CSV table of C-alpha atoms in Angstrom, one decimal:
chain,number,residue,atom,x,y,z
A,1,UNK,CA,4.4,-0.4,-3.7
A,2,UNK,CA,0.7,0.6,-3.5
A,3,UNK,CA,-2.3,-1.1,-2.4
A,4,UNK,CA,-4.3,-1.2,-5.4
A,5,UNK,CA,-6.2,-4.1,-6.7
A,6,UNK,CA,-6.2,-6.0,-3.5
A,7,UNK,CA,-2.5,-7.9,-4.7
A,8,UNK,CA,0.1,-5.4,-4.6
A,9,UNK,CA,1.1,-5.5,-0.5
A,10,UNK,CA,0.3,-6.2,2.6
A,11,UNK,CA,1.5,-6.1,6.3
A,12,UNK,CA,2.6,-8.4,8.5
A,13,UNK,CA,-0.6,-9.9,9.5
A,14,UNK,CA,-1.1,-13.7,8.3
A,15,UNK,CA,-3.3,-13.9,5.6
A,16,UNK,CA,-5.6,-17.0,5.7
A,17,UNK,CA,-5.4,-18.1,2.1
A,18,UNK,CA,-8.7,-20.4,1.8
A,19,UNK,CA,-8.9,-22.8,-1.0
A,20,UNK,CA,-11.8,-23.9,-3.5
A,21,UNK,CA,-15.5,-22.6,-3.0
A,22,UNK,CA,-13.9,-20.7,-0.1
A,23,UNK,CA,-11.0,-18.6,-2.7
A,24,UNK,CA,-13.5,-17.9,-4.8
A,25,UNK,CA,-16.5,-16.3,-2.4
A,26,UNK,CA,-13.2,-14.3,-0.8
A,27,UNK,CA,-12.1,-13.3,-4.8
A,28,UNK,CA,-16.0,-12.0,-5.5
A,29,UNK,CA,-16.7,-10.1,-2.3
A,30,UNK,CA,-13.2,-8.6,-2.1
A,31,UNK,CA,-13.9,-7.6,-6.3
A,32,UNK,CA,-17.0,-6.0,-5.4
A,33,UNK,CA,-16.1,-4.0,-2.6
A,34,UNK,CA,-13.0,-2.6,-4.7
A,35,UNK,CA,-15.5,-1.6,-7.5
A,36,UNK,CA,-18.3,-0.2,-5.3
A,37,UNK,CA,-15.4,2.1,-3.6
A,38,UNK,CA,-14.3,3.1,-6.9
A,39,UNK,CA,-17.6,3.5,-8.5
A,40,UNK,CA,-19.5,5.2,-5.9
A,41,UNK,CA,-17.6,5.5,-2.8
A,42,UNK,CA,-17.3,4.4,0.7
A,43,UNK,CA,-21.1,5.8,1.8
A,44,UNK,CA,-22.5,3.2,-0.6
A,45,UNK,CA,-20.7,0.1,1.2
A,46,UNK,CA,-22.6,-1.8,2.9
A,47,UNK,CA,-22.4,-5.6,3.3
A,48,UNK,CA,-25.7,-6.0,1.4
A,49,UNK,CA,-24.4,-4.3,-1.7
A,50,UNK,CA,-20.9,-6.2,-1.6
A,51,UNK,CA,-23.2,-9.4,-1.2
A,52,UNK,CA,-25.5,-8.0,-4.1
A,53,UNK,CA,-22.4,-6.9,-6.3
A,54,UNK,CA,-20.7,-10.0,-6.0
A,55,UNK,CA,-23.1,-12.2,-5.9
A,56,UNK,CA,-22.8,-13.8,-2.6
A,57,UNK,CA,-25.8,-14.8,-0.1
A,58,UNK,CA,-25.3,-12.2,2.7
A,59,UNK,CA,-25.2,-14.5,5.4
A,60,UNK,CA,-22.3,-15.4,3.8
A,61,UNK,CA,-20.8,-12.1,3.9
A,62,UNK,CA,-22.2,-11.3,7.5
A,63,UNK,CA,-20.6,-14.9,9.2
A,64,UNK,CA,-17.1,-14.2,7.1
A,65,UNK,CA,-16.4,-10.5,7.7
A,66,UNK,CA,-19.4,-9.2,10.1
A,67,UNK,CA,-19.2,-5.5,8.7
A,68,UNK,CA,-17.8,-3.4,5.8
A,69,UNK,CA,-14.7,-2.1,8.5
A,70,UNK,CA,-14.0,-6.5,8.3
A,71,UNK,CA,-14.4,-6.2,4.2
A,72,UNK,CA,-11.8,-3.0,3.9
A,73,UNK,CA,-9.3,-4.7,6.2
A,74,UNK,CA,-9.9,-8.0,3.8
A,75,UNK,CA,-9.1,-5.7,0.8
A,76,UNK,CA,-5.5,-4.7,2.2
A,77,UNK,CA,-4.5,-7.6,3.5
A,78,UNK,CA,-5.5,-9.5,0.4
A,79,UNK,CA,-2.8,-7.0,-0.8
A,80,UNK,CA,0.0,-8.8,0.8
A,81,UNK,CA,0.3,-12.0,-0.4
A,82,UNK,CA,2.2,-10.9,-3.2
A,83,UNK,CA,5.9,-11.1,-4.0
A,84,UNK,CA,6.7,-7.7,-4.7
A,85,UNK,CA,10.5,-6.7,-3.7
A,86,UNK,CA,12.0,-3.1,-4.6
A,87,UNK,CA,13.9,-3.1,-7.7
A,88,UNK,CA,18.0,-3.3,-7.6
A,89,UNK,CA,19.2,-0.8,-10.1
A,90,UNK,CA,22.5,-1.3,-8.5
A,91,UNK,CA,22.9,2.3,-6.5
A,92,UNK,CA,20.9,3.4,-3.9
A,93,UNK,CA,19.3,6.9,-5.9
A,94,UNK,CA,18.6,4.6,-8.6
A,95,UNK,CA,16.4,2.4,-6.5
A,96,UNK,CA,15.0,5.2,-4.8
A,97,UNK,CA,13.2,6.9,-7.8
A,98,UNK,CA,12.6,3.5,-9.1
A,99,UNK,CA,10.6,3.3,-5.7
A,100,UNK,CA,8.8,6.6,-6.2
A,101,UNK,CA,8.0,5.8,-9.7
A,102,UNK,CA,6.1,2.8,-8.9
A,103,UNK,CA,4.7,4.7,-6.2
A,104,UNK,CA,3.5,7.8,-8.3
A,105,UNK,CA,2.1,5.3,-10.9
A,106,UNK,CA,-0.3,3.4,-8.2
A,107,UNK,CA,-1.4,6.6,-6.8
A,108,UNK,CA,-2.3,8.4,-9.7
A,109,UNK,CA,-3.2,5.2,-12.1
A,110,UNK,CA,-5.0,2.5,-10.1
A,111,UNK,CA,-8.3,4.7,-8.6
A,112,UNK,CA,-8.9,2.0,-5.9
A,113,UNK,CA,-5.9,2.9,-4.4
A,114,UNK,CA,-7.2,6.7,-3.7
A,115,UNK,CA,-10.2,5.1,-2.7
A,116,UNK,CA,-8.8,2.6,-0.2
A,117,UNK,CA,-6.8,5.7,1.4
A,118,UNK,CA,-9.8,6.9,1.6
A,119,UNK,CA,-11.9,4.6,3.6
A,120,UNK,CA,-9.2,4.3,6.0
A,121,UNK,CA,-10.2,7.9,7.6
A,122,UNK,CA,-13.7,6.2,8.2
A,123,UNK,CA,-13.3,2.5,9.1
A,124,UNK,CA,-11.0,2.1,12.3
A,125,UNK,CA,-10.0,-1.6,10.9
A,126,UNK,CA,-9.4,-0.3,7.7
A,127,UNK,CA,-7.1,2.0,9.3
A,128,UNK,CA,-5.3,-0.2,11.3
A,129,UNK,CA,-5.0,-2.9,8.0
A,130,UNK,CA,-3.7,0.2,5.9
A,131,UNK,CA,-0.9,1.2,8.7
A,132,UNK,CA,0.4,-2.9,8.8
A,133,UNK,CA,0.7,-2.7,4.8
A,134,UNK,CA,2.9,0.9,4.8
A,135,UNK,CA,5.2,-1.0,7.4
A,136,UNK,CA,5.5,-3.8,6.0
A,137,UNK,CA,5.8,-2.1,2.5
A,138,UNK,CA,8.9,0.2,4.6
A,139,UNK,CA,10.1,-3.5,5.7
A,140,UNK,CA,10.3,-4.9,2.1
A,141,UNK,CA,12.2,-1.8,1.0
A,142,UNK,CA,14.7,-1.3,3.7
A,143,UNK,CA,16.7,-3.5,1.9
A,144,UNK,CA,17.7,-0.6,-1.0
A,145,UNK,CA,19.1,1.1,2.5
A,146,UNK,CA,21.4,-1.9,3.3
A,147,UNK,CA,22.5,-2.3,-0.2
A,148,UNK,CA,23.7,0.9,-0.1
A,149,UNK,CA,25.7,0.6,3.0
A,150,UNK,CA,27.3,-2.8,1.6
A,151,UNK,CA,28.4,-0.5,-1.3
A,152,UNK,CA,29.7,2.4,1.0
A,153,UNK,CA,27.3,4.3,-0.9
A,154,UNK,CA,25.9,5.2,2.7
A,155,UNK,CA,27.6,5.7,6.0
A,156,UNK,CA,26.8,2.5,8.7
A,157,UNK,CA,24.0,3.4,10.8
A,158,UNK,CA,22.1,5.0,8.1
A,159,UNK,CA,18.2,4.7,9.1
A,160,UNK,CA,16.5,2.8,6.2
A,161,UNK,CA,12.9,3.8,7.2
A,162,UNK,CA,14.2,7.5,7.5
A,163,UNK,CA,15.5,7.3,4.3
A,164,UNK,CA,12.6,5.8,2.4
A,165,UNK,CA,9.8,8.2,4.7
A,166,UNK,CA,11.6,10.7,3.6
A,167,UNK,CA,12.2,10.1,-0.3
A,168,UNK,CA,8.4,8.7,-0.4
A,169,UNK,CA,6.7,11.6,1.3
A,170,UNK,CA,6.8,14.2,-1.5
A,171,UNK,CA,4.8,11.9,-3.6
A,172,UNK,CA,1.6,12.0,-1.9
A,173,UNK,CA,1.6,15.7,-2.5
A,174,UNK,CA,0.4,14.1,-6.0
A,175,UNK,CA,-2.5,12.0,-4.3
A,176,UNK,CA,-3.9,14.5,-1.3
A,177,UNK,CA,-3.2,17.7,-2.9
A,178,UNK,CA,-4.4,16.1,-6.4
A,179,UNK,CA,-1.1,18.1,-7.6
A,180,UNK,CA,0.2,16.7,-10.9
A,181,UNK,CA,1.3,19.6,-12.4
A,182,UNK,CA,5.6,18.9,-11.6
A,183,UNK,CA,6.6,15.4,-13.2
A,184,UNK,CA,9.4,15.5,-11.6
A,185,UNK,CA,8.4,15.9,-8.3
A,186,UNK,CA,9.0,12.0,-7.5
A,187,UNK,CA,12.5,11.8,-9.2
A,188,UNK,CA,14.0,15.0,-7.3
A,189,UNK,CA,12.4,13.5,-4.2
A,190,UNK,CA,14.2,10.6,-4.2
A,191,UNK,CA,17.6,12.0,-5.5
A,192,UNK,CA,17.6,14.7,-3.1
A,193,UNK,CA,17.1,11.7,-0.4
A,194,UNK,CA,20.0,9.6,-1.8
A,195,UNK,CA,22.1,12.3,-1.9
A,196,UNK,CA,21.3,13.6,1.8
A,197,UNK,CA,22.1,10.2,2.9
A,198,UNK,CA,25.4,9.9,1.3
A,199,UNK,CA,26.4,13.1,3.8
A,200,UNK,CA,25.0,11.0,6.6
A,201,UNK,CA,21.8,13.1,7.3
A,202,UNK,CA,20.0,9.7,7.9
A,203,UNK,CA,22.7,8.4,10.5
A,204,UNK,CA,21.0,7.0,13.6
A,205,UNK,CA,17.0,6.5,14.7
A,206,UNK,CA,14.4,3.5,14.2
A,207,UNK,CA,16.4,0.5,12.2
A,208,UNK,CA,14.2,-1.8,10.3
């Protein structure tokens, strides 16, 4: 569900998806701006260095994504031309920790995901790229919601993005608070969620 290595998600934003030459200019700068963030941080981006890193003239670089704010927002949308779905454990806790355990993992195990969260504070169109690949991450996973309600597992009107804000949230107590001392944190999270919802605490709000 995370944004590491530029193909886990994306947002709703169309994704230009270049062929030949083209793929593989976009496949070398987007690499090297990942490992520059990862290996030394957002203060040492700089269009030059992604060009450097990847080996890529920088007029290149300059005429394709004008700034390293164009490069970030690259990075996560690249992110969303993937296939990824939620899994279907066949009950709605089930697919909920499921959820938070591929969550926990690509917070705690892919660095450039940290890093990308990162940037986002200081790039205003990384920021904005990051915010389309949560929703549309939230979009992909309301689904979990109305499986539950087909089952009755839920009551009808149930909010899916309430539901999965709310089971998801705990986790990135793991990332920002660099907290990994209670395994279960993600599990109890989402069970506690699943449970609320089967009492109708979700009932009502933004539908998906």
């Amino acid at each position: 569900m995370t944004a590491g290595g530029a193909a886990s998600a994306q947002p709703g934003a169309a994704v230009r998806r270049p062929g030949g030459r083209s793929a593989r200019i976009r496949a070398q700068a987007l690499g090297a701006v990942e490992e520059l963030l990862v290996q030394e941080g957002y203060d040492a981006l700089s269009v030059d260095a992604v060009a450097e890193r990847a080996g890529v003239h920088r007029t290149t670089v300059y005429r394709r994504w004008r700034d390293v704010g164009g490069l970030l927002a690259d990075v996560l949308d690249a992110a969303g031309s993937d296939a990824w779905r939620p899994p279907d454990t066949g009950t709605l806790e089930g697919d909920l920790v499921a959820v938070n355990a591929e969550l926990e993992a690509g917070l705690t195990d892919q660095p450039v995901t940290a890093a990308l969260i990162a940037a986002s504070f200081r790039s205003p169109e990384a920021a904005a790229a990051l915010q389309r690949f949560w929703d549309d991450r939230y979009t992909r996973c309301a689904v979990v919601v109305e499986r539950a309600v087909a089952r009755g597992e839920v009551p009808e009107g149930t909010c899916a993005r309430r539901v999965l804000v709310a089971a998801t949230a705990p986790v990135y107590q793991i990332l920002l608070m660099r907290d990994r001392s209670d395994p279960l944190l993600a599990e109890q999270a989402a069970r506690g969620v699943a449970l609320a919802a089967a009492h109708g605490v979700f009932v009502g709000g933004q539908q998906e």
